[in-house]
CSV table of C-alpha atoms in Angstrom, one decimal:
chain,number,residue,atom,x,y,z
A,2,MET,CA,0.0,-0.1,0.2
A,3,ARG,CA,1.2,3.3,-1.1
A,4,LYS,CA,2.3,6.1,1.9
A,5,ASP,CA,1.4,9.8,0.9
A,6,ARG,CA,3.8,12.4,2.6
A,7,PRO,CA,2.5,13.8,5.3
A,8,GLU,CA,0.8,17.1,5.4
A,9,ALA,CA,1.7,20.6,6.8
A,10,GLN,CA,3.2,20.2,10.3
A,11,GLY,CA,4.7,23.9,11.1
A,12,GLU,CA,7.2,26.5,10.0
A,13,ILE,CA,11.2,25.4,9.4
A,14,GLY,CA,12.8,25.3,12.7
A,15,ALA,CA,15.9,28.0,13.7
A,16,ARG,CA,18.8,26.6,11.4
A,17,SER,CA,22.0,26.9,13.5
A,18,VAL,CA,25.1,27.5,11.6
A,19,GLY,CA,27.8,25.2,12.6
A,20,THR,CA,25.3,23.1,14.2
A,21,GLY,CA,23.4,22.4,11.6
A,22,SER,CA,19.8,21.8,12.6
A,23,VAL,CA,17.6,21.9,10.6
A,24,GLY,CA,13.6,21.5,11.7
A,25,THR,CA,10.7,20.1,8.9
A,26,GLY,CA,7.9,21.6,7.9
A,27,SER,CA,5.1,22.0,5.3
A,28,ALA,CA,4.7,20.1,2.7
A,29,GLY,CA,6.6,21.5,-0.7
A,30,SER,CA,6.2,25.2,-2.3
A,31,GLY,CA,3.2,25.6,-4.2
A,32,SER,CA,5.9,27.1,-6.8
A,33,TYR,CA,8.2,24.7,-7.6
A,34,THR,CA,7.9,22.8,-10.5
A,35,PRO,CA,10.1,19.9,-11.2
A,36,VAL,CA,12.3,19.8,-14.2
A,37,LEU,CA,10.8,16.9,-15.7
A,38,GLY,CA,7.2,18.2,-14.9
A,39,LEU,CA,6.9,15.5,-12.0
A,40,SER,CA,4.0,16.7,-9.6
A,41,ASP,CA,5.2,17.4,-6.3
A,42,THR,CA,1.1,16.9,-4.9
A,43,PRO,CA,0.8,13.5,-3.2
A,44,GLY,CA,-1.3,12.0,-5.7
A,45,GLU,CA,1.3,11.8,-8.2
A,46,LEU,CA,3.3,9.4,-6.2
A,47,ALA,CA,1.7,6.3,-6.8
A,48,THR,CA,3.6,5.2,-9.5
A,49,LEU,CA,6.5,4.4,-7.6
A,50,PRO,CA,5.7,3.2,-3.9
A,51,ALA,CA,7.3,4.4,-0.9
A,52,ARG,CA,10.1,2.5,1.1
A,53,PHE,CA,9.8,2.7,4.3
A,54,GLY,CA,11.8,5.4,6.0
A,55,THR,CA,12.7,6.9,2.9
A,56,VAL,CA,12.1,10.7,1.7
A,57,PHE,CA,8.4,9.8,1.3
A,58,ASP,CA,7.8,9.9,4.5
A,59,GLN,CA,9.8,13.2,5.9
A,60,PRO,CA,7.5,16.7,5.8
A,61,GLU,CA,8.9,19.0,3.2
A,62,PRO,CA,10.3,22.6,4.2
A,63,SER,CA,7.7,25.2,4.0
A,64,GLU,CA,9.7,26.9,1.3
A,65,LEU,CA,12.7,25.4,-0.9
A,66,ILE,CA,15.2,26.7,-2.3
A,67,GLU,CA,17.9,26.2,-5.5
A,68,LEU,CA,20.1,23.8,-4.1
A,69,THR,CA,21.3,21.8,-1.5
A,70,VAL,CA,25.0,20.9,-1.1
A,71,ILE,CA,26.2,17.9,0.6
A,72,ILE,CA,29.1,16.7,1.8
A,73,PRO,CA,30.2,13.4,3.9
A,74,ALA,CA,33.4,13.7,6.1
A,75,ARG,CA,35.0,10.5,7.6
A,76,ASN,CA,38.6,11.9,8.8
A,77,GLU,CA,39.0,14.2,5.7
A,78,GLU,CA,41.1,17.2,7.8
A,79,ASP,CA,43.9,17.2,5.0
A,80,CYS,CA,41.5,17.9,2.4
A,81,LEU,CA,37.9,19.5,3.7
A,82,GLY,CA,39.3,22.8,3.8
A,83,PRO,CA,39.9,23.2,0.3
A,84,CYS,CA,36.9,21.7,-1.0
A,85,LEU,CA,34.7,24.3,0.9
A,86,GLN,CA,36.9,27.2,0.3
A,87,SER,CA,36.1,26.5,-3.3
A,88,LEU,CA,32.1,26.2,-2.5
A,89,VAL,CA,31.9,29.1,0.0
A,90,SER,CA,33.4,31.3,-2.2
A,91,GLN,CA,30.6,30.6,-5.3
A,92,SER,CA,28.2,32.5,-3.3
A,93,GLU,CA,27.3,35.5,-5.3
A,94,GLU,CA,24.4,38.1,-5.4
A,95,ILE,CA,22.0,35.8,-7.8
A,96,LEU,CA,23.3,32.5,-5.9
A,97,GLU,CA,23.9,33.7,-2.2
A,98,LEU,CA,25.0,30.9,0.2
A,99,GLY,CA,22.0,30.7,3.2
A,100,LYS,CA,19.3,32.3,0.9
A,101,ASP,CA,19.5,30.3,-2.4
A,102,TRP,CA,21.3,27.4,-1.6
A,103,GLU,CA,22.7,25.6,1.5
A,104,LEU,CA,26.1,23.7,2.0
A,105,VAL,CA,26.0,20.8,4.2
A,106,VAL,CA,28.8,19.0,6.0
A,107,VAL,CA,27.9,15.8,7.6
A,108,ASP,CA,30.5,14.3,10.2
A,109,ASP,CA,30.8,10.6,9.9
A,110,HIS,CA,32.2,9.9,13.4
A,111,SER,CA,35.6,11.6,12.3
A,112,THR,CA,38.2,11.2,14.5
A,113,ASP,CA,40.2,13.9,13.6
A,114,ARG,CA,39.6,17.7,13.0
A,115,SER,CA,37.1,17.4,10.2
A,116,ALA,CA,34.4,18.8,12.1
A,117,GLU,CA,36.7,21.8,13.7
A,118,VAL,CA,37.6,22.8,9.9
A,119,ALA,CA,33.8,22.6,8.8
A,120,ARG,CA,32.9,24.9,11.7
A,121,GLY,CA,35.4,27.6,10.4
A,122,PHE,CA,33.7,28.2,7.3
A,123,PRO,CA,30.5,30.7,8.0
A,124,GLY,CA,27.5,29.5,6.5
A,125,VAL,CA,28.2,26.2,6.5
A,126,ILE,CA,26.1,23.8,8.4
A,127,LEU,CA,27.3,21.2,10.0
A,128,LEU,CA,25.4,17.9,11.1
A,129,GLU,CA,26.4,14.6,12.8
A,130,ALA,CA,25.6,11.1,10.8
A,131,GLY,CA,23.2,9.2,12.4
A,132,LYS,CA,24.0,5.4,14.1
A,133,LEU,CA,25.3,2.9,11.4
A,134,GLU,CA,22.9,0.5,11.2
A,135,LYS,CA,23.3,-3.2,9.6
A,136,GLY,CA,22.8,-3.1,6.2
A,137,TRP,CA,24.4,0.7,5.7
A,138,THR,CA,27.6,1.8,4.3
A,139,GLY,CA,29.0,4.8,6.2
A,140,LYS,CA,28.7,7.2,3.1
A,141,ALA,CA,24.9,6.4,2.4
A,142,ASN,CA,24.1,6.5,5.9
A,143,ALA,CA,25.8,10.1,6.2
A,144,VAL,CA,24.7,11.5,3.0
A,145,TRP,CA,20.9,10.1,3.7
A,146,THR,CA,21.1,12.3,7.3
A,147,ALA,CA,21.5,15.6,4.9
A,148,ALA,CA,19.2,14.6,2.3
A,149,LYS,CA,16.7,13.9,4.8
A,150,ARG,CA,16.9,17.7,5.9
A,151,ALA,CA,17.8,19.6,2.9
A,152,ARG,CA,15.9,21.9,1.4
A,153,GLY,CA,16.6,22.2,-2.5
A,154,ARG,CA,15.4,22.2,-5.2
A,155,TRP,CA,18.4,20.5,-6.5
A,156,LEU,CA,20.6,17.8,-4.2
A,157,LEU,CA,24.7,18.0,-5.5
A,158,PHE,CA,26.3,15.3,-3.3
A,159,THR,CA,30.3,15.7,-3.5
A,160,ASP,CA,33.3,14.3,-1.9
A,161,ALA,CA,35.5,16.1,0.9
A,162,ASP,CA,38.3,15.6,-1.5
A,163,THR,CA,36.8,17.6,-4.9
A,164,ILE,CA,37.6,21.3,-5.9
A,165,HIS,CA,34.8,23.1,-7.3
A,166,GLU,CA,35.7,25.6,-10.2
A,167,PRO,CA,33.9,29.0,-9.9
A,168,GLY,CA,30.4,28.9,-11.0
A,169,ASP,CA,30.7,25.2,-11.2
A,170,LEU,CA,27.3,25.1,-8.8
A,171,ARG,CA,25.4,27.6,-11.2
A,172,ARG,CA,26.3,26.1,-14.4
A,173,ALA,CA,25.5,22.4,-13.5
A,174,VAL,CA,22.0,23.5,-12.4
A,175,HIS,CA,21.6,24.8,-15.9
A,176,GLU,CA,23.3,22.0,-17.7
A,177,ALA,CA,20.6,19.3,-16.3
A,178,THR,CA,17.8,22.1,-16.9
A,179,ARG,CA,18.8,22.5,-20.2
A,180,ASN,CA,19.2,18.6,-20.9
A,181,LYS,CA,15.9,18.2,-18.9
A,182,VAL,CA,17.6,15.4,-16.9
A,183,GLY,CA,16.8,14.5,-13.4
A,184,MET,CA,20.1,13.3,-12.6
A,185,LEU,CA,24.0,14.9,-13.7
A,186,SER,CA,27.2,13.7,-12.7
A,187,TYR,CA,30.7,14.9,-13.5
A,188,SER,CA,34.2,12.8,-13.7
A,189,PRO,CA,36.5,15.0,-12.6
A,190,ARG,CA,39.8,16.0,-13.3
A,191,GLN,CA,42.2,13.5,-11.6
A,192,ILE,CA,45.2,15.1,-9.3
A,193,VAL,CA,47.8,12.7,-8.8
A,194,SER,CA,51.3,12.6,-7.0
A,195,GLY,CA,54.0,10.1,-7.1
A,196,LEU,CA,55.2,7.1,-9.5
A,197,ALA,CA,52.6,4.7,-8.3
A,198,GLN,CA,49.6,7.0,-8.8
A,199,ARG,CA,51.0,8.7,-11.9
A,200,SER,CA,51.5,5.1,-13.5
A,201,LEU,CA,48.0,3.4,-12.3
A,202,MET,CA,45.2,5.8,-12.2
A,203,PRO,CA,45.3,6.3,-16.2
A,204,LEU,CA,45.2,2.3,-16.9
A,205,VAL,CA,42.5,2.4,-14.4
A,206,PHE,CA,40.4,5.2,-15.9
A,207,CYS,CA,41.0,4.5,-19.6
A,208,GLU,CA,39.2,1.4,-18.3
A,209,LEU,CA,36.2,3.3,-16.9
A,210,ALA,CA,36.1,5.3,-20.5
A,211,LEU,CA,35.9,1.8,-22.0
A,212,ALA,CA,33.4,-0.1,-19.7
A,213,TYR,CA,30.9,3.2,-19.4
A,214,PRO,CA,31.5,5.7,-22.6
A,215,PRO,CA,29.9,8.9,-21.4
A,216,ALA,CA,28.1,8.5,-24.8
A,217,LYS,CA,26.2,5.8,-24.2
A,218,VAL,CA,25.4,6.3,-20.2
A,219,SER,CA,23.4,9.5,-21.6
A,220,ASP,CA,21.8,7.8,-24.1
A,221,PRO,CA,18.6,7.1,-22.7
A,222,ALA,CA,18.2,3.9,-25.6
A,223,GLN,CA,21.1,2.2,-24.1
A,224,ARG,CA,21.1,0.2,-20.7
A,225,ILE,CA,24.3,1.0,-19.8
A,226,ALA,CA,24.8,3.1,-16.5
A,227,ALA,CA,27.7,5.3,-14.2
A,228,ALA,CA,27.7,7.9,-12.2
A,229,ASN,CA,30.5,9.6,-9.8
A,230,GLY,CA,29.7,10.0,-6.3
A,231,GLN,CA,32.2,13.3,-6.7
A,232,PHE,CA,30.1,15.0,-8.1
A,233,LEU,CA,26.2,13.9,-8.2
A,234,LEU,CA,23.6,16.4,-9.0
A,235,VAL,CA,19.9,14.6,-8.6
A,236,GLU,CA,16.7,16.9,-8.7
A,237,ARG,CA,14.3,16.6,-5.7
A,238,GLU,CA,11.5,15.0,-6.7
A,239,VAL,CA,13.7,12.5,-8.9
A,240,TYR,CA,15.7,11.7,-5.8
A,241,ARG,CA,12.2,10.9,-4.1
A,242,ARG,CA,11.0,8.8,-6.5
A,243,LEU,CA,14.6,6.4,-6.5
A,244,GLY,CA,14.0,6.2,-3.2
A,245,GLY,CA,17.2,8.4,-2.1
A,246,HIS,CA,20.2,6.3,-0.6
A,247,ALA,CA,17.9,4.4,1.1
A,248,ALA,CA,17.1,2.4,-1.7
A,249,VAL,CA,21.1,1.9,-2.2
A,250,ALA,CA,22.0,1.6,1.4
A,251,GLU,CA,24.2,-1.3,1.7
A,252,LYS,CA,26.1,-1.1,-2.1
A,253,VAL,CA,29.3,0.1,-2.0
A,254,LEU,CA,29.4,1.6,-5.1
A,255,GLU,CA,26.0,3.7,-4.2
A,256,ASP,CA,26.6,6.0,-7.1
A,257,VAL,CA,26.9,3.5,-9.5
A,258,GLU,CA,23.7,1.7,-8.4
A,259,LEU,CA,21.9,5.3,-8.2
A,260,ALA,CA,22.5,5.5,-11.6
A,261,PHE,CA,21.1,2.4,-12.4
A,262,LEU,CA,18.1,3.0,-10.9
A,263,ALA,CA,17.7,6.4,-12.7
A,264,LYS,CA,18.2,4.9,-16.1
A,265,ARG,CA,15.8,2.2,-15.0
A,266,ARG,CA,13.0,4.8,-14.1
A,267,LYS,CA,13.8,6.7,-17.4
A,268,VAL,CA,14.5,10.1,-15.3
A,269,GLY,CA,17.1,11.2,-17.6
A,270,LEU,CA,20.8,10.6,-16.7
A,271,ARG,CA,23.4,12.6,-17.9
A,272,PHE,CA,27.2,11.4,-17.5
A,273,ARG,CA,30.6,13.5,-18.8
A,274,TYR,CA,34.1,14.0,-18.0
A,275,ALA,CA,34.2,17.5,-16.1
A,276,ASP,CA,37.2,19.1,-15.7
A,277,ASP,CA,36.3,22.5,-16.3
A,278,ALA,CA,34.0,22.0,-13.4
A,279,VAL,CA,35.4,19.8,-10.7
A,280,SER,CA,38.7,18.4,-9.7
A,281,THR,CA,39.9,15.9,-7.2
A,282,ARG,CA,42.5,14.2,-5.4
A,283,MET,CA,41.2,10.8,-4.8
A,284,TYR,CA,44.0,9.2,-2.7
A,285,ARG,CA,46.7,11.0,-0.6
A,286,SER,CA,48.9,8.0,-0.1
A,287,THR,CA,49.7,4.5,-2.1
A,288,ALA,CA,48.0,2.7,0.8
A,289,ALA,CA,45.0,4.3,0.2
A,290,MET,CA,45.1,3.8,-3.2
A,291,ILE,CA,45.6,0.4,-2.8
A,292,GLU,CA,42.7,0.1,-0.3
A,293,GLY,CA,40.3,2.2,-2.6
A,294,TRP,CA,41.1,0.6,-5.8
A,295,THR,CA,40.6,-3.4,-4.2
A,296,LYS,CA,37.1,-2.0,-2.8
A,297,ASN,CA,35.9,-0.5,-6.1
A,298,LEU,CA,37.4,-2.7,-9.3
A,299,ALA,CA,36.0,-5.9,-8.8
A,300,LEU,CA,32.3,-4.0,-8.7
A,301,LEU,CA,33.3,-1.6,-11.8
A,302,PHE,CA,34.6,-4.1,-14.2
A,303,LYS,CA,32.3,-7.5,-13.3
A,304,ASN,CA,35.1,-9.4,-15.6
A,305,SER,CA,37.9,-8.0,-13.5
A,306,LEU,CA,39.5,-11.4,-13.5
A,307,ALA,CA,39.7,-11.9,-17.2
A,308,LEU,CA,40.7,-7.9,-17.5
A,309,ALA,CA,43.6,-9.2,-14.9
A,310,LEU,CA,44.5,-11.7,-17.4
A,311,TRP,CA,45.1,-9.1,-20.3
A,312,ARG,CA,46.7,-7.0,-18.8
A,313,ALA,CA,49.3,-9.5,-17.9
A,314,LEU,CA,49.3,-10.1,-21.3
A,315,ASP,CA,50.5,-6.9,-22.1
A,316,ILE,CA,53.3,-6.9,-19.6
A,317,LEU,CA,54.5,-10.0,-21.3
A,318,LEU,CA,54.5,-8.6,-24.7
A,319,LEU,CA,55.5,-4.8,-24.3
A,320,ILE,CA,58.6,-6.9,-22.6
A,321,GLY,CA,58.7,-10.1,-23.8
A,322,LEU,CA,58.5,-9.2,-27.6
A,323,PRO,CA,61.5,-6.7,-27.2
A,324,VAL,CA,63.9,-9.1,-25.7
A,325,LEU,CA,63.3,-12.0,-28.2
A,326,THR,CA,63.7,-9.4,-31.2
A,327,ILE,CA,66.9,-8.3,-29.7
A,328,GLU,CA,68.0,-12.2,-29.1
A,329,LEU,CA,67.0,-13.0,-33.0
A,330,TRP,CA,68.9,-10.3,-34.3
A,331,ASN,CA,71.7,-11.2,-32.3
A,332,ALA,CA,72.0,-14.2,-34.2
A,333,HIS,CA,72.8,-13.0,-37.1
A,334,PHE,CA,76.4,-13.6,-36.4
A,335,ALA,CA,75.0,-17.3,-36.5
A,336,ALA,CA,74.0,-19.6,-39.6
A,337,HIS,CA,70.8,-18.8,-41.3
A,338,SER,CA,71.4,-15.4,-40.1
A,339,VAL,CA,69.2,-13.5,-42.7
A,340,GLN,CA,65.8,-15.7,-41.7
A,341,TRP,CA,66.6,-15.3,-38.2
A,342,LEU,CA,67.2,-11.3,-38.6
A,343,GLY,CA,63.6,-11.2,-40.4
A,344,ALA,CA,61.9,-12.9,-37.9
A,345,GLY,CA,63.9,-10.3,-35.3
A,346,TRP,CA,61.9,-7.6,-37.7
A,347,VAL,CA,58.7,-9.2,-37.5
A,348,LEU,CA,58.2,-8.9,-34.0
A,349,ALA,CA,59.9,-5.9,-33.6
A,350,LEU,CA,56.6,-4.7,-35.6
A,351,LEU,CA,54.5,-6.6,-33.3
A,352,TRP,CA,56.0,-5.1,-30.5
A,353,VAL,CA,55.4,-1.3,-32.3
A,354,ARG,CA,51.7,-2.4,-32.6
A,355,THR,CA,50.9,-3.4,-29.1
A,356,LEU,CA,52.7,-0.3,-28.3
A,357,VAL,CA,50.7,1.4,-30.3
A,358,ARG,CA,47.8,0.0,-29.2
A,359,PHE,CA,48.6,0.2,-25.7
A,360,TYR,CA,48.7,3.9,-25.6
A,361,ALA,CA,46.1,4.3,-28.0
A,362,ARG,CA,44.0,3.3,-24.9
A,363,VAL,CA,45.5,4.8,-22.0
A,364,ALA,CA,44.8,8.4,-24.0
A,365,LYS,CA,41.2,7.7,-23.7
A,366,SER,CA,42.2,8.4,-19.5
A,367,ASN,CA,41.7,11.8,-19.9
A,368,PHE,CA,45.3,12.3,-18.1
A,369,PRO,CA,48.6,14.1,-19.5
A,370,PHE,CA,51.0,13.0,-21.7
A,371,VAL,CA,53.6,12.5,-19.3
A,372,ASP,CA,51.6,10.2,-16.8
A,373,CYS,CA,50.3,8.1,-19.9
A,374,ALA,CA,53.6,7.6,-20.7
A,375,LEU,CA,54.2,6.1,-17.5
A,376,ALA,CA,51.6,3.8,-17.8
A,377,PRO,CA,53.5,0.4,-18.7
A,378,LEU,CA,55.1,0.8,-15.1
A,379,GLY,CA,52.0,0.8,-13.2
A,380,LEU,CA,50.4,-2.8,-15.5
A,381,PRO,CA,51.9,-4.8,-12.5
A,382,LEU,CA,50.3,-3.0,-9.9
A,383,PHE,CA,46.9,-2.8,-11.8
A,384,VAL,CA,47.2,-6.9,-12.2
A,385,VAL,CA,47.8,-7.2,-8.8
A,386,LEU,CA,44.8,-4.9,-7.5
A,387,LEU,CA,42.5,-6.7,-9.8
A,388,TYR,CA,42.9,-9.9,-8.2
A,389,ARG,CA,42.9,-8.8,-5.3
A,390,SER,CA,39.7,-7.0,-5.5
A,391,TRP,CA,38.3,-10.2,-7.3
A,392,PHE,CA,39.7,-12.8,-4.7
A,393,GLN,CA,38.3,-10.4,-1.3
A,394,HIS,CA,34.7,-9.7,-3.3
A,395,ARG,CA,34.0,-13.3,-4.8
A,396,VAL,CA,35.9,-15.3,-2.5
A,397,LEU,CA,36.0,-13.7,0.6
A,398,LYS,CA,33.2,-11.9,0.3
A,399,ARG,CA,34.1,-8.6,2.3
A,400,VAL,CA,36.1,-5.4,1.8
A,401,SER,CA,37.4,-2.6,4.1
A,402,TRP,CA,37.3,1.0,3.5
A,403,LYS,CA,38.4,3.7,6.2
A,404,GLY,CA,38.7,1.3,9.2
A,405,ARG,CA,35.3,-0.1,8.4
A,406,GLU,CA,34.2,-3.7,7.0
A,407,TYR,CA,31.6,-4.1,4.4
A,408,ALA,CA,29.7,-7.0,3.3
A,409,SER,CA,30.2,-7.8,-0.6
């Protein structure tokens, strides 16, 4: 049986900047027209029944604003400050922070100074994540805490390690509205440092570009779906109809799962590489990078073990062919030297072809030339991580991230 949204229950309570207390209020603003033409009247919600505990059961604010930006933060003191600075600086006359949009940081039970960093920015609302219940991931639980209190017509979920270019909030809302989509996601420009990151990350992102081509992801006729939780903009009514993060509470890749829901529900999905809008440094150490990709690779690539074998073959060809070629060329001092020399040239041409095809793939990663050039050095680590991720997800059925373990 469908549950309709509750009727008005009073005005919005006091909002305390720094403590983040947001009261609930009356049913949605009568002047609000969802971008896809989805009505905000209770009678229009019958097509998708409510799930227990979702935003369907939450009273609407008495007045909606343009945008709510939500940042989950678990031990992010080293990167949260620059992220918030890049966001609060976007407050302007036509999109004023506190009036036209709100910025919410959810402290996910951090043990560092993340909360203190957030309090240092005027206009930022700080919330504490609700208790982490069984069947929920930490990130889904944190953003859900804020989403249920959000007042924005649009909800932007972004990460603490992102840096936003001036005006990207306003442009993103305009882009989603212009393209008539209920969900817009950007793949940020990746900032890397150190040999391990600079050689591995282009390999991962070229495979992502091949597995999830943005043109196909954005095509309603294609079943393929993807999103990047580092920048995920969702129209309010669409988010309600998808069931919010409660619908993907247990998913390690909650962003991709939300994208699949959006594709199945035909609410409009747009995905693109957006170095003009946002950048991120995903990992600040090699250990964090290994843990992160171990968590994600087997979920992003369903054939991760087969992919590991193919990349192992790349190692064999890129290293083995030159060695064998040199051995054959050195055979010109021996009998039948002409035949051996000819075979050496054949192998040399085969190696060049392999190298060209390899770099053609890596170029799809959108990484700088030098990082792409270093990619062969990252192949052994990529193979190990693909296997490690497959083993933890398929055999152990457990993964860990930021001090928490999740069932796979």
